[in-house]
Amino acid sequence: MNKELFLKKTNKGKVQLFCGLFFGVVTLIMAIYFGIDGYKQYQNVVPLLDAKKGDYAYIDVQIMTDYFAVSDSKKIVRKSYILGDKEEYLYLAAIDENIRKELNSIYDYSYSEDENAVTPEVVRIKGMAETIPSDLQKLAIEGYNKIMDEKVVNASNFKDYFGSLYLDTYASPMSGILSHFFYVIPTFVFSIIFLIGSFNMKRNTKKYKLKYNEKWETILQEVEDEKTVHYEKAKVILTRNYVISYFSGLEIFETREVIWIYPYEYRYNGALTQKSIFVVTEDSKTHKIGTIGANKKNLLLFDEMYETLLNHLPDEVLRGYTKENKDKAREKYKK
């Protein structure tokens, strides 16, 4: 393995950094786009009479009934009312309690028996235009006919009285923005994961380069030696005196530092999914190297790599995971 290829292979943090920055930029663009889209909706509020499904709309309320329907959606009690405007158009609206308080004067006027009651100023309420569901339509027909004390509205003429849309004041363009941000969250998470991965790789690489600073040229010479073994798929390099892994940043330790080695299997629902090699060094640190997927070809490669690594290590190195080896390893740690 030539020196240039080794340096390229062990400087993988740049790829993660690029991916992290890429997903970060995508997240920013999506956030700005959805934010501007929501802002435009806030600015472009339209009368419910002219609205389409999903528009941010308003009603200028002049008169209203008591609520005729109650539903419990996502632990929120939603009450629906029949409203009227100055032009005597009728509407259905699901009204949030805070907005309902703003309509107190309208409500009192609507049910006042005082012939000299002063007509209050209209109150504009806003929400999202949504299609009237069949159950709400049925309750509205029953409620309106009860108020009129006769069967005025039915399923066939319902749209002539109330149209096909109702105003949902529990929703706003912000609700749409928040739902869109569910698309933003994955890209943001990917960005963080890649950036952290890049940081960890660079930190590990820097740490081991500093640790072996005085031996760096020797390591490079050994890497180029014809007897050096490179398991590219497992990202492991075995030289005469060093074990090098570049799976998550550069990791180097001398074979004479190793006190214990054992393979480890990862299983999911009983099925073998991955295998790794754990190497314990005299400073009591455990290094995971050679992680590889568990298909037939990879398992043969893993067995070959493990045997080659065993042959590179001193005879006194503990081999295999047993309680006895675990206890012996503790005795070998440098104090």
Tab-separated table of C-alpha atoms in Angstrom:
chain	number	residue	atom	x	y	z
A	1	MET	CA	0.000	0.000	0.000
A	2	ASN	CA	1.567	3.313	-1.025
A	3	LYS	CA	1.855	6.236	1.367
A	4	GLU	CA	-0.419	8.566	-0.609
A	5	LEU	CA	-3.272	6.060	-0.620
A	6	PHE	CA	-2.828	5.463	3.113
A	7	LEU	CA	-3.015	9.192	3.887
A	8	LYS	CA	-6.108	9.505	1.695
A	9	LYS	CA	-7.837	6.523	3.319
A	10	THR	CA	-7.128	7.776	6.844
A	11	ASN	CA	-8.409	11.292	6.188
A	12	LYS	CA	-12.075	10.384	5.740
A	13	GLY	CA	-13.426	13.185	7.912
A	14	LYS	CA	-13.700	15.405	4.848
A	15	VAL	CA	-16.443	13.212	3.366
A	16	GLN	CA	-18.512	13.391	6.562
A	17	LEU	CA	-17.887	17.137	6.780
A	18	PHE	CA	-19.099	17.611	3.200
A	19	CYS	CA	-22.211	15.483	3.853
A	20	GLY	CA	-22.913	17.352	7.088
A	21	LEU	CA	-22.603	20.732	5.367
A	22	PHE	CA	-24.703	19.510	2.423
A	23	PHE	CA	-27.574	18.372	4.661
A	24	GLY	CA	-27.170	21.561	6.701
A	25	VAL	CA	-27.614	23.705	3.574
A	26	VAL	CA	-30.612	21.592	2.463
A	27	THR	CA	-32.152	22.044	5.934
A	28	LEU	CA	-31.643	25.808	5.776
A	29	ILE	CA	-33.127	26.075	2.262
A	30	MET	CA	-36.171	23.989	3.246
A	31	ALA	CA	-36.685	25.995	6.446
A	32	ILE	CA	-36.507	29.303	4.553
A	33	TYR	CA	-38.845	28.022	1.821
A	34	PHE	CA	-41.478	26.755	4.259
A	35	GLY	CA	-41.115	29.899	6.357
A	36	ILE	CA	-41.662	32.198	3.366
A	37	ASP	CA	-44.565	30.044	2.177
A	38	GLY	CA	-46.211	30.308	5.603
A	39	TYR	CA	-45.567	34.057	5.768
A	40	LYS	CA	-47.203	34.518	2.356
A	41	GLN	CA	-50.252	32.610	3.576
A	42	TYR	CA	-50.495	34.871	6.617
A	43	GLN	CA	-50.381	37.904	4.318
A	44	ASN	CA	-52.822	36.527	1.734
A	45	VAL	CA	-55.829	35.878	3.956
A	46	VAL	CA	-59.049	35.664	1.871
A	47	PRO	CA	-62.785	35.726	2.671
A	48	LEU	CA	-64.073	32.218	3.346
A	49	LEU	CA	-66.706	32.847	0.680
A	50	ASP	CA	-63.907	33.044	-1.953
A	51	ALA	CA	-61.532	30.535	-0.394
A	52	LYS	CA	-60.336	27.162	-1.600
A	53	LYS	CA	-59.542	24.212	0.644
A	54	GLY	CA	-56.286	24.886	2.519
A	55	ASP	CA	-56.463	28.695	2.169
A	56	TYR	CA	-55.973	30.984	5.143
A	57	ALA	CA	-59.403	32.609	5.356
A	58	TYR	CA	-61.557	34.906	7.455
A	59	ILE	CA	-65.169	35.628	8.364
A	60	ASP	CA	-66.391	39.066	9.468
A	61	VAL	CA	-68.859	37.873	12.102
A	62	GLN	CA	-72.035	39.871	12.631
A	63	ILE	CA	-74.233	37.233	14.252
A	64	MET	CA	-73.760	33.756	15.687
A	65	THR	CA	-75.468	30.802	17.331
A	66	ASP	CA	-74.433	28.798	20.329
A	67	TYR	CA	-72.286	25.797	19.483
A	68	PHE	CA	-74.155	22.975	17.794
A	69	ALA	CA	-71.372	20.356	17.732
A	70	VAL	CA	-68.605	19.258	20.083
A	71	SER	CA	-65.766	16.914	19.196
A	72	ASP	CA	-62.700	15.707	21.051
A	73	SER	CA	-59.717	15.749	18.694
A	74	LYS	CA	-56.204	15.068	20.003
A	75	LYS	CA	-57.376	15.858	23.573
A	76	ILE	CA	-58.711	19.258	22.413
A	77	VAL	CA	-62.439	19.936	22.760
A	78	ARG	CA	-63.544	21.583	19.503
A	79	LYS	CA	-66.834	23.460	19.355
A	80	SER	CA	-68.531	24.385	16.095
A	81	TYR	CA	-70.882	27.344	15.525
A	82	ILE	CA	-73.106	28.797	12.831
A	83	LEU	CA	-72.065	32.349	11.940
A	84	GLY	CA	-73.466	35.104	9.776
A	85	ASP	CA	-71.933	38.223	8.210
A	86	LYS	CA	-73.334	41.631	7.203
A	87	GLU	CA	-74.495	40.272	3.848
A	88	GLU	CA	-76.395	37.544	5.725
A	89	TYR	CA	-74.271	34.742	4.319
A	90	LEU	CA	-74.098	31.783	6.693
A	91	TYR	CA	-70.970	29.863	7.627
A	92	LEU	CA	-69.806	27.016	9.823
A	93	ALA	CA	-66.741	27.500	12.013
A	94	ALA	CA	-64.839	25.499	14.603
A	95	ILE	CA	-63.862	28.221	17.070
A	96	ASP	CA	-61.002	28.146	19.543
A	97	GLU	CA	-61.964	29.238	23.080
A	98	ASN	CA	-59.704	32.307	23.027
A	99	ILE	CA	-61.271	33.479	19.770
A	100	ARG	CA	-64.722	32.634	21.160
A	101	LYS	CA	-64.159	35.184	23.958
A	102	GLU	CA	-63.605	37.880	21.322
A	103	LEU	CA	-67.112	37.106	20.060
A	104	ASN	CA	-68.873	37.625	23.411
A	105	SER	CA	-70.509	40.891	22.300
A	106	ILE	CA	-71.706	39.230	19.069
A	107	TYR	CA	-73.067	36.265	21.003
A	108	ASP	CA	-74.887	38.469	23.548
A	109	TYR	CA	-76.390	40.554	20.738
A	110	SER	CA	-77.478	37.428	18.829
A	111	TYR	CA	-79.471	36.152	21.810
A	112	SER	CA	-80.612	39.507	23.181
A	113	GLU	CA	-84.384	40.114	23.489
A	114	ASP	CA	-83.855	43.851	23.722
A	115	GLU	CA	-85.391	45.474	20.668
A	116	ASN	CA	-83.145	48.508	21.129
A	117	ALA	CA	-79.935	46.509	21.394
A	118	VAL	CA	-77.094	48.210	19.536
A	119	THR	CA	-75.557	46.146	16.765
A	120	PRO	CA	-71.920	45.524	17.730
A	121	GLU	CA	-68.981	45.978	15.401
A	122	VAL	CA	-68.183	42.942	13.310
A	123	VAL	CA	-65.351	40.760	14.595
A	124	ARG	CA	-62.986	39.209	12.066
A	125	ILE	CA	-61.901	35.677	12.865
A	126	LYS	CA	-59.286	33.753	10.889
A	127	GLY	CA	-58.438	30.112	10.306
A	128	MET	CA	-57.910	27.501	7.628
A	129	ALA	CA	-60.587	26.717	5.064
A	130	GLU	CA	-61.442	23.021	5.275
A	131	THR	CA	-64.026	20.775	3.616
A	132	ILE	CA	-67.130	20.297	5.745
A	133	PRO	CA	-67.157	16.633	6.855
A	134	SER	CA	-70.376	14.652	6.590
A	135	ASP	CA	-70.854	14.305	10.356
A	136	LEU	CA	-70.526	18.087	10.866
A	137	GLN	CA	-72.937	18.673	7.983
A	138	LYS	CA	-75.504	16.396	9.596
A	139	LEU	CA	-75.217	18.155	12.974
A	140	ALA	CA	-75.400	21.590	11.304
A	141	ILE	CA	-78.630	20.613	9.523
A	142	GLU	CA	-80.140	19.421	12.808
A	143	GLY	CA	-78.917	22.499	14.697
A	144	TYR	CA	-80.109	25.060	12.150
A	145	ASN	CA	-83.513	23.425	11.692
A	146	LYS	CA	-83.949	23.389	15.476
A	147	ILE	CA	-83.180	27.123	15.644
A	148	MET	CA	-85.624	27.856	12.791
A	149	ASP	CA	-88.162	25.468	14.322
A	150	GLU	CA	-88.795	23.939	10.924
A	151	LYS	CA	-87.001	21.762	8.375
A	152	VAL	CA	-85.379	24.412	6.231
A	153	VAL	CA	-82.048	22.768	5.386
A	154	ASN	CA	-81.471	19.243	4.130
A	155	ALA	CA	-78.624	17.337	2.478
A	156	SER	CA	-79.648	18.422	-1.024
A	157	ASN	CA	-79.746	22.188	-0.351
A	158	PHE	CA	-77.049	22.317	2.342
A	159	LYS	CA	-74.435	23.949	0.087
A	160	ASP	CA	-76.892	26.686	-0.842
A	161	TYR	CA	-76.956	27.725	2.822
A	162	PHE	CA	-73.453	26.990	4.099
A	163	GLY	CA	-71.251	26.258	1.091
A	164	SER	CA	-68.751	23.396	1.083
A	165	LEU	CA	-66.038	24.812	3.375
A	166	TYR	CA	-65.909	25.662	7.066
A	167	LEU	CA	-63.433	27.808	8.988
A	168	ASP	CA	-61.115	25.979	11.378
A	169	THR	CA	-59.705	28.557	13.801
A	170	TYR	CA	-57.768	25.839	15.611
A	171	ALA	CA	-55.487	25.735	12.578
A	172	SER	CA	-53.329	28.384	10.911
A	173	PRO	CA	-50.545	28.556	8.305
A	174	MET	CA	-48.206	27.810	11.220
A	175	SER	CA	-49.834	24.372	11.502
A	176	GLY	CA	-48.849	23.709	7.883
A	177	ILE	CA	-45.356	25.044	8.481
A	178	LEU	CA	-44.911	22.744	11.478
A	179	SER	CA	-46.120	19.743	9.465
A	180	HIS	CA	-43.667	20.670	6.694
A	181	PHE	CA	-40.894	20.854	9.254
A	182	PHE	CA	-41.249	17.112	9.753
A	183	TYR	CA	-39.497	16.933	6.382
A	184	VAL	CA	-36.796	19.267	7.695
A	185	ILE	CA	-36.072	17.309	10.867
A	186	PRO	CA	-34.507	14.240	9.127
A	187	THR	CA	-32.121	16.420	7.074
A	188	PHE	CA	-31.211	18.355	10.213
A	189	VAL	CA	-30.538	15.099	12.100
A	190	PHE	CA	-28.412	13.770	9.213
A	191	SER	CA	-26.459	17.027	9.201
A	192	ILE	CA	-25.714	16.744	12.931
A	193	ILE	CA	-24.773	13.050	12.651
A	194	PHE	CA	-22.330	13.679	9.795
A	195	LEU	CA	-20.820	16.764	11.431
A	196	ILE	CA	-20.314	14.912	14.725
A	197	GLY	CA	-18.855	11.977	12.779
A	198	SER	CA	-16.477	14.330	10.964
A	199	PHE	CA	-15.464	15.970	14.252
A	200	ASN	CA	-14.822	12.585	15.916
A	201	MET	CA	-12.792	11.322	12.950
A	202	LYS	CA	-10.646	14.441	12.855
A	203	ARG	CA	-10.199	14.337	16.643
A	204	ASN	CA	-9.165	10.645	16.591
A	205	THR	CA	-6.814	11.193	13.671
A	206	LYS	CA	-5.201	14.185	15.358
A	207	LYS	CA	-4.888	12.296	18.662
A	208	TYR	CA	-3.073	9.318	17.143
A	209	LYS	CA	-0.857	11.462	14.934
A	210	LEU	CA	0.244	13.347	18.040
A	211	LYS	CA	0.726	10.116	19.995
A	212	TYR	CA	2.933	8.600	17.284
A	213	ASN	CA	4.468	11.839	16.072
A	214	GLU	CA	8.032	10.652	16.579
A	215	LYS	CA	7.260	7.281	14.944
A	216	TRP	CA	5.159	8.649	12.081
A	217	GLU	CA	7.787	8.166	9.393
A	218	THR	CA	8.404	4.614	10.640
A	219	ILE	CA	4.668	3.864	10.408
A	220	LEU	CA	4.547	5.231	6.842
A	221	GLN	CA	7.516	3.069	5.899
A	222	GLU	CA	5.839	-0.015	7.345
A	223	VAL	CA	2.595	0.805	5.534
A	224	GLU	CA	4.503	0.738	2.230
A	225	ASP	CA	6.223	-2.543	3.076
A	226	GLU	CA	5.259	-5.372	0.727
A	227	LYS	CA	4.403	-7.629	3.682
A	228	THR	CA	1.766	-5.185	4.985
A	229	VAL	CA	-1.768	-6.554	4.715
A	230	HIS	CA	-4.661	-4.218	3.867
A	231	TYR	CA	-8.257	-5.342	4.420
A	232	GLU	CA	-9.965	-2.480	2.619
A	233	LYS	CA	-13.513	-3.687	3.213
A	234	ALA	CA	-12.898	-3.836	6.968
A	235	LYS	CA	-10.735	-0.674	6.894
A	236	VAL	CA	-7.873	-2.446	8.686
A	237	ILE	CA	-4.135	-2.361	7.912
A	238	LEU	CA	-1.726	-4.817	9.547
A	239	THR	CA	1.965	-3.867	9.381
A	240	ARG	CA	4.921	-5.599	11.001
A	241	ASN	CA	4.560	-3.686	14.298
A	242	TYR	CA	1.254	-1.812	14.087
A	243	VAL	CA	-2.481	-2.403	13.857
A	244	ILE	CA	-4.198	0.466	12.018
A	245	SER	CA	-7.927	1.025	11.680
A	246	TYR	CA	-9.559	3.893	9.767
A	247	PHE	CA	-13.212	2.930	10.243
A	248	SER	CA	-14.098	6.035	12.282
A	249	GLY	CA	-10.987	8.128	11.989
A	250	LEU	CA	-7.407	7.021	12.332
A	251	GLU	CA	-6.675	4.589	15.149
A	252	ILE	CA	-3.189	3.114	15.677
A	253	PHE	CA	-1.670	0.875	18.319
A	254	GLU	CA	1.480	-1.201	18.441
A	255	THR	CA	1.181	-4.978	18.458
A	256	ARG	CA	3.327	-5.092	21.620
A	257	GLU	CA	0.630	-3.004	23.420
A	258	VAL	CA	-2.060	-5.644	22.834
A	259	ILE	CA	-2.917	-7.856	25.793
A	260	TRP	CA	-6.222	-9.433	24.727
A	261	ILE	CA	-8.127	-10.006	21.483
A	262	TYR	CA	-11.483	-11.607	20.710
A	263	PRO	CA	-14.135	-11.635	17.957
A	264	TYR	CA	-17.649	-10.367	18.636
A	265	GLU	CA	-20.924	-11.176	16.867
A	266	TYR	CA	-23.915	-8.853	16.472
A	267	ARG	CA	-27.282	-10.532	16.134
A	268	TYR	CA	-30.791	-9.287	15.432
A	269	ASN	CA	-33.697	-11.619	16.230
A	270	GLY	CA	-31.175	-14.418	16.439
A	271	ALA	CA	-29.702	-13.780	12.982
A	272	LEU	CA	-26.030	-12.848	12.616
A	273	THR	CA	-25.739	-9.323	11.164
A	274	GLN	CA	-22.153	-8.157	11.831
A	275	LYS	CA	-18.841	-9.252	13.263
A	276	SER	CA	-16.123	-7.144	14.853
A	277	ILE	CA	-12.762	-7.659	16.498
A	278	PHE	CA	-12.183	-6.230	19.944
A	279	VAL	CA	-8.613	-5.452	20.854
A	280	VAL	CA	-7.695	-4.554	24.450
A	281	THR	CA	-4.421	-2.721	24.994
A	282	GLU	CA	-2.269	-2.436	28.110
A	283	ASP	CA	-3.704	0.992	28.930
A	284	SER	CA	-7.038	-0.873	29.575
A	285	LYS	CA	-8.671	0.665	26.479
A	286	THR	CA	-10.836	-1.459	24.186
A	287	HIS	CA	-10.627	-0.876	20.434
A	288	LYS	CA	-13.305	-2.100	18.050
A	289	ILE	CA	-11.917	-2.789	14.583
A	290	GLY	CA	-12.721	-4.760	11.457
A	291	THR	CA	-16.509	-4.422	11.666
A	292	ILE	CA	-18.018	-6.127	8.653
A	293	GLY	CA	-21.435	-7.311	7.461
A	294	ALA	CA	-22.267	-10.982	7.924
A	295	ASN	CA	-22.676	-12.323	4.402
A	296	LYS	CA	-20.851	-15.501	3.319
A	297	LYS	CA	-18.042	-13.710	1.474
A	298	ASN	CA	-17.487	-11.238	4.302
A	299	LEU	CA	-17.391	-13.962	6.937
A	300	LEU	CA	-14.607	-15.742	5.048
A	301	LEU	CA	-12.753	-12.433	4.843
A	302	PHE	CA	-13.312	-11.823	8.543
A	303	ASP	CA	-11.925	-15.229	9.513
A	304	GLU	CA	-8.868	-14.629	7.350
A	305	MET	CA	-8.329	-11.164	8.849
A	306	TYR	CA	-8.694	-12.456	12.413
A	307	GLU	CA	-6.204	-15.279	11.834
A	308	THR	CA	-3.731	-12.886	10.207
A	309	LEU	CA	-4.057	-10.501	13.134
A	310	LEU	CA	-3.447	-13.337	15.613
A	311	ASN	CA	-0.264	-14.239	13.726
A	312	HIS	CA	0.921	-10.618	13.955
A	313	LEU	CA	0.532	-10.543	17.737
A	314	PRO	CA	2.940	-11.825	20.401
A	315	ASP	CA	2.247	-15.335	21.715
A	316	GLU	CA	1.410	-14.069	25.212
A	317	VAL	CA	-1.641	-12.124	23.984
A	318	LEU	CA	-4.885	-13.530	25.433
A	319	ARG	CA	-7.150	-14.920	22.691
A	320	GLY	CA	-10.926	-15.355	22.774
A	321	TYR	CA	-13.541	-14.081	25.199
A	322	THR	CA	-13.672	-16.054	28.464
A	323	LYS	CA	-14.077	-15.043	32.085
A	324	GLU	CA	-10.565	-16.349	32.725
A	325	ASN	CA	-9.098	-14.123	29.998
A	326	LYS	CA	-11.082	-11.157	31.311
A	327	ASP	CA	-9.561	-11.627	34.773
A	328	LYS	CA	-6.053	-12.154	33.359
A	329	ALA	CA	-6.366	-9.010	31.220
A	330	ARG	CA	-6.960	-6.905	34.351
A	331	GLU	CA	-3.694	-8.171	35.783
A	332	LYS	CA	-1.843	-7.074	32.631
A	333	TYR	CA	-3.061	-3.476	32.680
A	334	LYS	CA	-0.358	-0.878	33.196
A	335	LYS	CA	-0.766	0.785	36.555
